Coordinates of C-alpha atoms in Angstrom, one line a residue:
M259 CA -69.6 56.6 -43.5
S260 CA -69.5 59.3 -46.3
A261 CA -72.8 59.1 -48.6
K262 CA -70.9 57.5 -51.1
R263 CA -68.9 55.2 -49.0
L264 CA -71.8 54.0 -47.9
S265 CA -74.5 53.3 -51.2
A266 CA -70.9 51.4 -53.2
N267 CA -70.7 49.1 -49.3
R268 CA -75.0 48.2 -50.3
A269 CA -74.4 47.7 -54.0
M270 CA -71.8 45.2 -53.4
W271 CA -73.9 43.5 -50.7
G272 CA -76.9 44.0 -53.4
Q273 CA -74.5 42.2 -56.2
N274 CA -72.6 38.9 -53.5
L275 CA -76.8 37.9 -53.4
R276 CA -77.7 38.4 -56.9
Q277 CA -74.5 36.0 -57.9
I278 CA -73.7 34.5 -55.1
G279 CA -76.6 34.3 -52.8
W280 CA -76.8 30.7 -54.3
I281 CA -73.9 29.5 -52.2
A282 CA -76.3 30.1 -49.4
I283 CA -79.1 28.3 -50.6
I284 CA -77.2 25.3 -51.8
H285 CA -76.0 24.9 -48.1
W286 CA -78.9 24.9 -46.5
L287 CA -80.2 22.6 -48.8
L288 CA -77.5 19.9 -48.4
W289 CA -77.6 20.2 -44.1
L290 CA -81.7 19.4 -45.1
A291 CA -81.0 16.8 -47.3
A292 CA -78.0 15.5 -44.7
I293 CA -80.3 15.8 -41.6
V294 CA -84.0 16.4 -41.8
L295 CA -84.5 14.7 -44.6
P296 CA -83.6 10.9 -43.2
M297 CA -85.4 12.6 -40.2
A298 CA -88.7 12.4 -42.0
L299 CA -88.4 9.1 -44.0
A300 CA -87.2 7.8 -40.4
Y301 CA -90.9 9.1 -39.0
S302 CA -92.8 7.4 -42.6
Q303 CA -91.1 3.9 -41.9
Y304 CA -92.1 4.1 -37.9
D305 CA -94.1 1.4 -36.7
P306 CA -95.0 1.7 -33.1
K307 CA -95.4 -2.2 -32.8
V308 CA -92.3 -3.0 -33.9
G309 CA -90.6 0.4 -32.1
N310 CA -87.7 1.0 -35.2
I311 CA -86.4 4.1 -34.7
P312 CA -82.4 4.9 -36.3
Q313 CA -80.1 4.6 -32.9
W314 CA -78.9 8.4 -34.1
Y315 CA -76.7 8.4 -30.2
S316 CA -75.7 12.4 -31.5
V317 CA -76.9 14.2 -34.8
Y318 CA -73.7 13.3 -36.2
D319 CA -74.6 8.9 -36.6
I320 CA -77.6 10.9 -39.1
A321 CA -74.8 11.2 -42.5
N322 CA -71.7 12.0 -41.3
G323 CA -69.7 11.3 -44.4
M324 CA -72.6 14.0 -46.2
E325 CA -72.4 15.6 -42.9
A326 CA -68.3 15.8 -43.2
L327 CA -68.0 17.0 -46.9
C328 CA -70.9 19.5 -46.7
A329 CA -68.7 21.9 -43.4
W330 CA -65.3 20.9 -45.6
L331 CA -67.1 22.4 -49.2
V332 CA -69.0 24.8 -48.9
P333 CA -67.2 26.9 -46.8
I334 CA -63.9 26.4 -49.7
L335 CA -67.1 27.1 -52.4
A336 CA -68.7 30.7 -50.4
A337 CA -64.2 31.7 -49.7
A338 CA -63.9 31.6 -53.4
G339 CA -67.1 33.7 -54.1
V340 CA -66.6 36.4 -51.6
V341 CA -62.2 37.1 -53.1
R342 CA -63.3 36.3 -56.9
Y343 CA -63.4 40.3 -57.5
M344 CA -59.4 40.0 -56.8
H345 CA -59.2 37.1 -59.5
E346 CA -60.7 38.1 -63.0
K347 CA -58.8 41.3 -64.0
R348 CA -62.1 43.8 -65.0
L349 CA -63.6 43.7 -62.3
A350 CA -61.2 43.6 -59.6
D351 CA -59.9 47.3 -61.8
F352 CA -64.0 48.3 -61.1
I353 CA -64.5 47.4 -57.6
H354 CA -61.0 48.7 -56.2
S355 CA -62.1 52.3 -58.6
L356 CA -65.3 52.7 -55.9
P357 CA -64.8 54.6 -53.0
I358 CA -64.1 51.8 -50.6
R359 CA -60.8 50.9 -48.5
R360 CA -60.0 48.2 -49.2
T361 CA -59.7 47.2 -45.4
E362 CA -63.8 48.0 -45.2
L363 CA -64.4 45.9 -48.5
L364 CA -62.6 43.3 -47.5
A365 CA -64.3 42.4 -43.7
G366 CA -67.6 43.4 -46.0
Q367 CA -67.4 40.4 -48.0
M368 CA -66.0 38.1 -45.0
L369 CA -69.3 38.9 -43.1
I370 CA -71.9 38.2 -46.3
G371 CA -69.9 35.2 -46.8
W372 CA -69.4 33.7 -43.0
L373 CA -73.9 34.3 -42.9
F374 CA -73.9 31.9 -46.0
L375 CA -72.8 29.7 -43.6
A376 CA -74.5 30.4 -40.5
V377 CA -77.6 31.7 -42.0
P378 CA -78.3 28.3 -43.1
L379 CA -76.4 26.4 -40.0
V380 CA -79.4 28.1 -37.8
L381 CA -81.9 27.2 -40.1
T382 CA -81.6 23.6 -40.2
A383 CA -80.7 23.1 -36.5
L384 CA -84.6 24.9 -36.3
V385 CA -86.2 22.8 -38.3
A386 CA -83.9 19.5 -37.2
I387 CA -85.4 20.8 -33.5
G388 CA -88.6 20.8 -34.6
C389 CA -88.6 17.2 -36.2
L390 CA -87.5 15.9 -32.5
Y391 CA -90.5 17.6 -31.1
G392 CA -93.5 18.3 -33.5
L393 CA -92.9 14.5 -34.7
D394 CA -94.3 12.6 -31.4
L395 CA -90.7 9.9 -31.1
P396 CA -89.2 8.6 -29.0
W397 CA -86.1 10.1 -30.8
P398 CA -82.4 9.4 -29.2
I399 CA -81.3 12.3 -29.7
G400 CA -82.6 15.7 -28.5
A401 CA -82.7 19.5 -28.6
G402 CA -79.1 19.9 -27.0
D403 CA -77.4 17.3 -29.5
V404 CA -78.7 20.2 -32.1
G405 CA -77.1 22.3 -30.1
R406 CA -73.4 21.0 -30.1
W407 CA -74.1 19.5 -33.6
L408 CA -74.5 23.0 -34.5
G409 CA -71.6 25.3 -32.3
E410 CA -69.5 22.4 -33.4
T411 CA -70.2 23.0 -36.6
L412 CA -70.1 26.9 -37.1
V413 CA -66.9 26.6 -35.5
V414 CA -65.3 24.2 -37.8
E415 CA -67.3 25.8 -41.4
T416 CA -65.4 29.6 -40.0
V417 CA -62.3 28.1 -39.4
I418 CA -62.5 26.6 -43.2
F419 CA -63.9 29.4 -44.6
A420 CA -60.9 31.7 -43.5
L421 CA -58.4 30.3 -44.3
G422 CA -60.2 29.6 -48.0
V423 CA -60.2 34.2 -47.6
M424 CA -55.9 34.2 -46.7
V425 CA -55.7 31.7 -49.0
G426 CA -57.6 33.5 -51.9
V427 CA -56.1 37.1 -51.2
L428 CA -52.4 35.2 -51.9
V429 CA -53.5 33.7 -55.1
G430 CA -54.9 35.6 -58.4
Q431 CA -56.8 32.6 -59.9
S432 CA -60.0 31.0 -58.8
I433 CA -59.3 27.5 -59.7
V434 CA -55.7 27.8 -58.2
H435 CA -57.6 29.0 -54.9
I436 CA -60.2 26.8 -54.0
V437 CA -56.7 23.6 -55.4
L438 CA -54.4 25.5 -52.9
T439 CA -57.1 25.7 -50.2
N440 CA -57.4 22.1 -49.7
I441 CA -54.2 21.9 -49.8
A442 CA -53.3 23.6 -47.4
L443 CA -56.2 21.9 -45.4
F444 CA -54.0 19.3 -45.7
F445 CA -50.9 20.3 -45.8
P446 CA -49.6 19.6 -42.4
T447 CA -50.2 15.8 -42.4
G448 CA -49.6 15.3 -45.2
I449 CA -45.8 16.8 -44.9
M450 CA -45.6 15.3 -41.5
V451 CA -46.6 11.8 -43.3
L452 CA -44.0 11.8 -45.8
L453 CA -41.2 14.0 -43.9
F454 CA -41.4 10.6 -41.2
S455 CA -42.5 7.6 -43.8
N456 CA -38.9 8.9 -45.6
L457 CA -36.9 8.9 -42.1
P458 CA -36.2 5.3 -42.3
L459 CA -34.5 5.3 -45.9
W460 CA -31.8 7.5 -44.1
L461 CA -31.7 6.3 -40.1
Y462 CA -31.9 2.8 -40.5
G463 CA -34.3 1.3 -37.3
F464 CA -36.4 4.7 -37.1
P465 CA -39.6 3.6 -35.8
D466 CA -42.0 6.5 -38.3
G467 CA -45.2 4.9 -37.3
Y468 CA -44.8 5.9 -33.6
Y469 CA -44.8 9.0 -34.2
L470 CA -47.3 8.5 -37.2
S471 CA -49.8 7.0 -34.7
G472 CA -49.4 8.9 -31.6
N473 CA -50.0 12.2 -30.0
L474 CA -47.7 14.7 -32.4
M475 CA -50.7 13.5 -35.3
D476 CA -53.4 14.7 -33.1
W477 CA -52.8 19.1 -33.7
A478 CA -52.6 18.1 -37.4
L479 CA -55.5 16.3 -37.7
P480 CA -57.2 17.8 -41.4
L481 CA -60.4 19.3 -39.8
P482 CA -62.4 17.2 -42.2
I483 CA -61.5 14.3 -40.6
R484 CA -61.6 15.8 -37.7
Y485 CA -64.9 16.9 -38.4
A486 CA -65.9 12.9 -39.0
M487 CA -64.4 12.0 -35.5
L488 CA -67.2 14.4 -33.2
T489 CA -69.3 11.4 -33.7
D490 CA -67.3 9.5 -30.8
Q491 CA -64.7 12.7 -29.7
A492 CA -66.3 15.4 -29.4
M493 CA -64.4 19.0 -29.4
S494 CA -63.7 20.6 -25.7
A495 CA -64.5 24.6 -25.0
G496 CA -60.7 24.8 -25.5
E497 CA -60.7 23.4 -28.9
A498 CA -63.3 25.3 -29.8
G499 CA -61.9 28.2 -28.8
L500 CA -58.4 27.6 -30.6
L501 CA -59.7 26.9 -33.7
L502 CA -62.1 30.5 -33.3
L503 CA -57.9 32.1 -32.3
L504 CA -57.1 30.4 -35.4
S505 CA -60.2 32.0 -37.2
L506 CA -59.7 35.6 -36.6
L507 CA -55.8 34.9 -37.2
F508 CA -56.3 33.9 -41.2
F509 CA -59.2 36.8 -40.8
G510 CA -56.8 39.3 -39.5
V511 CA -53.5 38.0 -41.8
S512 CA -56.2 38.5 -45.1
I513 CA -57.1 42.2 -44.2
W514 CA -53.5 42.4 -43.3
L515 CA -52.3 40.6 -47.0
Y516 CA -55.1 42.2 -48.9
E517 CA -53.4 46.3 -48.0
R518 CA -50.5 45.2 -49.9
R519 CA -52.0 43.2 -52.2
P520 CA -51.3 44.7 -56.1
T521 CA -54.6 45.2 -58.1
E522 CA -52.0 43.9 -61.6
A523 CA -51.8 40.2 -59.4
A524 CA -54.9 39.2 -60.6
G525 CA -55.1 36.4 -63.1
Q526 CA -51.8 35.9 -61.9
A527 CA -51.1 31.8 -60.1
L528 CA -49.7 33.6 -57.2
A529 CA -50.0 37.5 -56.0
F530 CA -47.1 37.5 -54.4
S531 CA -44.1 37.6 -56.4
V532 CA -42.2 36.6 -52.7
L533 CA -44.2 33.3 -53.2
R534 CA -43.4 31.7 -56.1
P535 CA -40.1 30.4 -55.5
L536 CA -41.8 28.8 -52.5
F537 CA -44.6 27.2 -54.5
V538 CA -42.4 25.9 -56.8
Y539 CA -39.4 24.8 -54.5
G540 CA -42.7 23.4 -51.9
V541 CA -44.1 21.4 -54.7
A542 CA -40.8 20.2 -55.4
L543 CA -40.0 19.2 -52.5
C544 CA -43.3 17.2 -51.7
M545 CA -42.6 15.7 -55.0
C546 CA -39.1 14.4 -53.9
L547 CA -40.6 12.9 -50.6
T548 CA -43.5 10.8 -52.8
G549 CA -40.9 9.5 -55.1
G550 CA -38.3 8.1 -52.4
F551 CA -41.2 6.8 -50.2
Y552 CA -43.1 5.1 -53.2
F553 CA -40.0 3.4 -54.2
G554 CA -39.4 2.7 -51.0
Q555 CA -41.7 0.6 -50.1
V556 CA -41.8 -1.1 -53.6
Q557 CA -38.6 -1.7 -54.4
R558 CA -36.0 -1.6 -51.6
Q559 CA -32.8 -0.9 -53.6
W560 CA -31.0 2.3 -53.3
G561 CA -30.6 3.1 -57.3
W562 CA -35.1 3.0 -57.9
I563 CA -35.0 5.5 -54.1
I564 CA -32.2 7.2 -55.6
F565 CA -34.3 7.5 -58.8
G566 CA -37.6 8.2 -57.3
Y567 CA -36.2 11.6 -55.4
V568 CA -34.5 12.4 -59.3
A569 CA -37.8 11.8 -61.1
F570 CA -40.5 13.1 -58.8
S571 CA -39.0 16.0 -57.5
L572 CA -37.8 17.4 -61.0
I573 CA -41.6 16.4 -62.1
G574 CA -42.8 18.3 -59.9
Y575 CA -40.7 21.4 -60.2
A576 CA -41.9 21.9 -63.6
V577 CA -45.4 21.1 -63.3
A578 CA -45.1 24.0 -60.4
Q579 CA -42.9 27.2 -63.2
M580 CA -45.6 25.9 -65.0
V581 CA -48.7 27.0 -63.1
V582 CA -46.3 29.9 -61.9
M583 CA -45.2 31.1 -65.6
K584 CA -48.6 30.0 -66.9
T585 CA -46.7 28.0 -70.0
W586 CA -45.4 24.8 -70.7
R587 CA -42.3 26.6 -72.1
V588 CA -40.3 26.1 -68.1
F589 CA -37.0 24.3 -69.7
H590 CA -34.7 27.3 -68.9
K591 CA -35.1 27.2 -65.4
W592 CA -32.8 23.8 -65.2
K593 CA -30.4 26.0 -62.9
G594 CA -33.0 26.8 -60.2
Y595 CA -33.4 23.1 -60.1
I596 CA -29.6 22.2 -60.0
A597 CA -29.4 24.0 -57.0
F598 CA -33.1 22.2 -55.2
A599 CA -31.2 18.9 -55.9
A600 CA -27.9 20.7 -54.5
V601 CA -29.8 21.8 -51.9
M602 CA -31.5 18.3 -51.0
S603 CA -28.2 15.9 -51.4
V604 CA -27.1 17.9 -48.8
L605 CA -29.8 17.4 -46.1
F606 CA -30.2 13.7 -47.1
L607 CA -26.2 12.9 -46.6
T608 CA -26.1 14.9 -43.6
V609 CA -28.8 12.3 -42.3
R610 CA -27.3 9.3 -43.2
L611 CA -24.0 10.2 -42.1
D612 CA -26.1 10.9 -38.4
P613 CA -23.5 12.8 -36.4
V614 CA -25.4 12.2 -33.5
G615 CA -25.1 9.0 -33.8
Y616 CA -28.8 7.7 -33.7
V617 CA -28.7 4.6 -35.1
R618 CA -25.6 2.8 -33.4
H619 CA -26.4 3.6 -30.3
V620 CA -27.8 1.0 -28.2
P621 CA -27.9 1.1 -24.4
N622 CA -25.7 -0.2 -21.3
L623 CA -27.4 -3.4 -20.2
S624 CA -26.7 -1.7 -16.8
D625 CA -29.3 0.8 -17.6
I626 CA -31.8 -1.1 -18.9
E627 CA -34.9 -2.0 -17.0
K628 CA -37.0 -4.4 -18.8
V629 CA -37.1 -4.3 -23.1
Y630 CA -39.9 -4.5 -25.5
F631 CA -40.4 -7.0 -28.0
G632 CA -42.7 -7.3 -30.8
Q633 CA -43.8 -6.0 -34.5
S634 CA -46.2 -3.9 -33.6
V635 CA -45.9 -0.2 -31.9
M636 CA -49.1 0.2 -31.0
N637 CA -48.7 -2.5 -28.1
W638 CA -45.8 -0.4 -27.0
Q639 CA -47.3 2.4 -26.4
N640 CA -50.5 0.8 -25.4
P641 CA -49.7 -2.1 -22.9
N642 CA -52.4 -2.7 -21.9
L643 CA -53.5 -4.9 -25.3
M644 CA -51.2 -7.5 -25.0
E645 CA -53.4 -8.7 -21.9
R646 CA -57.0 -9.6 -24.4
E647 CA -54.5 -11.2 -27.3
F648 CA -54.3 -14.5 -26.8
E649 CA -51.0 -14.6 -29.1
A650 CA -49.1 -11.5 -27.9
F651 CA -46.3 -11.6 -30.4
D652 CA -45.7 -7.6 -29.0
Q653 CA -44.2 -8.2 -25.3
F654 CA -42.5 -6.6 -22.6
L655 CA -39.3 -8.9 -21.3
R656 CA -38.0 -9.4 -18.1
T657 CA -35.5 -11.8 -17.3
K658 CA -32.1 -11.4 -17.9
D659 CA -31.5 -14.1 -20.1
N660 CA -33.9 -12.0 -21.9
I661 CA -32.5 -8.5 -22.2
K662 CA -29.7 -10.1 -22.8
A663 CA -31.4 -11.9 -26.2
V664 CA -32.7 -8.9 -27.1
R665 CA -30.1 -6.3 -26.8
A666 CA -27.8 -8.6 -28.7
L667 CA -30.2 -9.0 -31.6
H668 CA -30.2 -5.3 -31.4
A669 CA -26.5 -4.3 -31.5
Q670 CA -25.8 -6.9 -34.8
L671 CA -29.1 -5.5 -36.6
V672 CA -27.1 -2.1 -35.8
H673 CA -24.2 -3.5 -36.9
D674 CA -25.1 -5.3 -40.2
Q675 CA -27.6 -3.2 -41.4
P676 CA -29.1 -5.7 -43.5
L677 CA -30.2 -5.5 -47.4
L678 CA -33.7 -6.5 -47.8
S679 CA -35.3 -8.2 -51.0
R680 CA -38.5 -6.7 -52.2
F681 CA -39.2 -11.1 -52.2
G682 CA -37.2 -12.1 -49.3
N683 CA -38.5 -13.5 -45.8
V684 CA -39.2 -10.7 -44.0
R685 CA -40.7 -9.7 -40.4
P686 CA -41.5 -6.7 -38.7
I687 CA -39.2 -6.2 -35.9
V688 CA -39.9 -3.3 -32.9
I689 CA -37.0 -3.4 -30.6
G690 CA -37.8 -1.2 -27.3
Y691 CA -36.4 -0.1 -23.9
V692 CA -37.6 1.3 -20.8
L693 CA -34.3 2.4 -19.0
K694 CA -34.2 2.7 -15.2
D695 CA -34.0 6.5 -15.8
G696 CA -37.8 6.4 -17.2
T697 CA -36.3 8.0 -20.3
R698 CA -37.8 4.9 -23.2
L699 CA -36.5 4.6 -26.4
L700 CA -37.7 2.6 -29.7
R701 CA -36.5 1.4 -33.2
R702 CA -37.9 -0.2 -36.1
Y703 CA -36.3 -3.0 -38.8
E704 CA -36.9 -4.9 -41.2
V705 CA -35.3 -8.5 -40.8
P706 CA -34.4 -11.3 -42.9
I707 CA -35.6 -14.0 -41.0
E708 CA -33.2 -17.0 -41.9
P709 CA -30.0 -15.2 -41.4
Y710 CA -31.0 -14.1 -37.7
M711 CA -32.7 -16.8 -36.5
P712 CA -30.5 -18.2 -33.6
Y713 CA -31.0 -15.0 -32.6
F714 CA -34.9 -15.5 -32.1
Q715 CA -35.1 -19.1 -31.3
R716 CA -32.8 -17.4 -28.0
I717 CA -35.8 -14.9 -27.7
M718 CA -38.7 -16.7 -28.9
G719 CA -37.9 -19.8 -27.5
S720 CA -37.4 -19.0 -23.9
N721 CA -40.5 -19.6 -21.1
E722 CA -40.6 -15.9 -20.6
Y723 CA -41.8 -14.9 -23.9
K724 CA -44.3 -17.9 -24.5
Q725 CA -46.3 -17.2 -21.1
Q726 CA -47.3 -14.2 -21.9
Y727 CA -47.1 -15.0 -25.8
Y728 CA -50.2 -17.5 -25.1
L729 CA -53.0 -16.7 -22.8
L730 CA -53.5 -20.4 -22.1
L731 CA -50.3 -19.7 -20.3
R732 CA -50.7 -16.9 -18.6
P733 CA -52.6 -17.7 -14.9
S734 CA -55.1 -15.4 -15.6
Y735 CA -57.2 -17.0 -18.2
S736 CA -60.6 -17.5 -16.9
P737 CA -61.3 -21.3 -16.8
I738 CA -62.2 -24.1 -19.8
R739 CA -65.7 -24.9 -19.7
Q740 CA -65.7 -26.7 -23.1
V741 CA -63.3 -27.7 -26.3
T742 CA -64.2 -28.0 -29.9
I743 CA -61.9 -29.6 -32.2
R744 CA -62.7 -29.0 -35.5
N745 CA -61.3 -30.8 -39.2
V746 CA -59.3 -27.8 -40.7
E747 CA -60.2 -28.9 -44.5
T748 CA -63.7 -29.3 -44.0
G749 CA -64.9 -27.0 -41.2
R750 CA -66.7 -29.9 -39.7
L751 CA -67.1 -30.3 -35.3
V752 CA -65.6 -33.6 -34.9
V753 CA -64.8 -34.1 -31.5
V754 CA -66.7 -32.2 -28.2
L755 CA -65.4 -32.0 -25.2
A756 CA -67.2 -31.2 -22.0
E757 CA -66.5 -32.5 -18.9
P758 CA -64.3 -31.1 -16.7
K759 CA -61.7 -34.0 -15.0
E760 CA -61.4 -34.4 -19.4
I761 CA -61.1 -30.6 -20.3
E762 CA -58.4 -30.6 -17.4
S763 CA -56.7 -33.7 -18.7
F764 CA -56.9 -32.2 -22.5
V765 CA -55.5 -28.7 -21.2
Q766 CA -52.3 -30.2 -19.3
A767 CA -51.5 -31.4 -22.5
L768 CA -52.1 -29.1 -24.5
K769 CA -50.3 -26.6 -22.3
Q770 CA -47.2 -29.0 -23.2
D771 CA -47.3 -28.7 -26.5
L772 CA -47.7 -24.7 -26.5
W773 CA -44.4 -25.3 -23.7
N774 CA -42.4 -27.5 -26.4
E775 CA -43.8 -25.9 -29.9
P776 CA -41.0 -25.3 -32.3
V777 CA -40.4 -20.8 -32.5
E778 CA -40.3 -22.3 -36.5
D779 CA -44.1 -22.8 -35.5
I780 CA -44.9 -19.5 -34.3
I781 CA -43.4 -17.0 -36.8
G782 CA -45.1 -19.3 -39.0
G783 CA -45.2 -21.8 -41.7
G784 CA -42.6 -24.4 -39.7
S785 CA -45.2 -27.6 -39.3
T786 CA -48.9 -28.2 -41.3
W787 CA -52.6 -27.8 -39.7
Q788 CA -54.8 -30.6 -38.8
G789 CA -57.3 -28.9 -37.3
N790 CA -58.8 -25.9 -35.3
I791 CA -59.1 -25.9 -31.3
E792 CA -61.7 -23.8 -29.9
L793 CA -62.4 -23.5 -25.9
L794 CA -64.6 -21.9 -24.3
Q795 CA -63.9 -20.2 -21.5
S796 CA -66.7 -20.0 -18.1
D797 CA -66.6 -15.4 -18.9
G798 CA -68.3 -17.2 -22.2
D799 CA -65.2 -16.1 -24.6
S800 CA -63.4 -18.4 -26.8
F801 CA -60.1 -17.9 -28.1
T802 CA -59.0 -20.2 -31.1
V803 CA -55.5 -22.6 -30.9
P804 CA -53.9 -25.0 -34.2
L805 CA -53.0 -28.6 -33.7
S806 CA -50.1 -28.9 -35.9
S807 CA -48.2 -31.6 -36.8
H808 CA -46.1 -31.0 -33.6
S809 CA -49.5 -31.3 -30.9
T810 CA -47.9 -34.4 -30.2
Q811 CA -49.2 -34.4 -26.5
V812 CA -52.8 -34.0 -27.8
R813 CA -52.2 -36.6 -30.9
E814 CA -51.5 -39.0 -28.0
W815 CA -54.5 -37.8 -25.4
L816 CA -56.6 -37.9 -28.3
Q817 CA -55.2 -41.3 -30.1
Q818 CA -56.1 -42.4 -26.3
R819 CA -59.7 -41.3 -26.5
H820 CA -59.7 -43.0 -30.1
H821 CA -60.6 -39.2 -31.0
W822 CA -57.5 -39.0 -33.5
E823 CA -59.1 -41.5 -36.0
Q824 CA -62.6 -39.2 -36.2
I825 CA -60.2 -36.3 -36.9
Q826 CA -58.2 -37.7 -40.0
K827 CA -61.5 -38.5 -41.6
R828 CA -62.2 -36.0 -44.9

């Protein structure tokens, strides 16, 4: 390296320390406030007789929310500081006139920006370890926990910083840089949520919640949210290595782009002309999907849904054009929006026509091993959860009659595709199939209750469904050791049964009522609630059964023992 280039590099580092060195100081103070200060406060309030030590099982438990904010926002601020010279025309012209190659220049900026993040973290870790062992308190955490926090935090901040640098090279204004960096962090998750939330509008029965809650979303989880989850889910070596490789990729792409970035891009919203239409149409697409999703949830009418697509996409297109052109006079660009609207119309109609037959597909009866019928996709993914619920709306059904009944309901829904009223009595239905060849199929519908009540009665009125619906009708519940009945209005304890024979007799009467309970009661709103029956099991768990107007056997049992009058008292 020549003397001129070495001198110029030193000058750049000195300039950075003077102008943006405060970022490192703020970074350190924030981490001290998030981690070390709570330790000092806990020490000042410690009473050996009481033993009031905070139950922090990891460093993330100390101030999880503040820690996540530090790891999220400070790296973006550091990235904005080290590439700020690209966004101011005079400064860009001056810096690029120095005898430094662009590769060296940006590499030096990235290094000093990364040091502004790493050094405060290391200092914070050292101070925290000193507090853990110097204050002589029985802390639940140790140096190993601090080391884990240091490594994971440094990885997360490095990735966010590297992404911020890459975005900074792509844009020409500091405000746009900060906004787009935050958008880039959440974009993978956001676009997936928008796409999957709009698909049910065009593909009848598409189970958006299944995909949005499954493993498909794990890889797209925003880093700030992933960081907040580190208190329960530690970062594996593979995940850390993948994030570091991603950081290197961002740094490498940043240098490659910077060598091709025009100097006159300073002050422009986007530095590369090829990105401008991509930005405009990308914003229009996201706003289009947002509008359709909003009116699809609020109104559930096609007129309003189409209005949401058009209105929101038009607003997004206009705002994006204003940002790119730096003026509000963008109405002469209407031809670009017409082209966008035409392309989106073709895409929506293609999905609606369903050329692959997704909507119409109902498995053959002979291919079905068992069916899933419920309200939630969560138990489809985790069937063990159903065993813990007293009232299990979600069930796997295996009898031939129930498989036929569920398939018949599915076929009828596919045929009818009923339009829903915003204020109608609607029930979410999830229908899943496990086929004999091992494949699985899942659909979700919003079903008006009254027209399809015969189907509900056939399925939910079956013995198989009721036995799995009520814990008390299953053979696996623990013996009941106490029964308590309370007045539904006052909550006052009215009847307590503790004698084993009496409890057994009462439970048999209650089981008969549950076997005979109308489907309207299971769905809700079919009877008058007259009391609460609380059953305490021998293992200490308890559950509650409503005493309703259809509980005829229980009422007769209580009348024979002169308890019913007590329940009726107000």
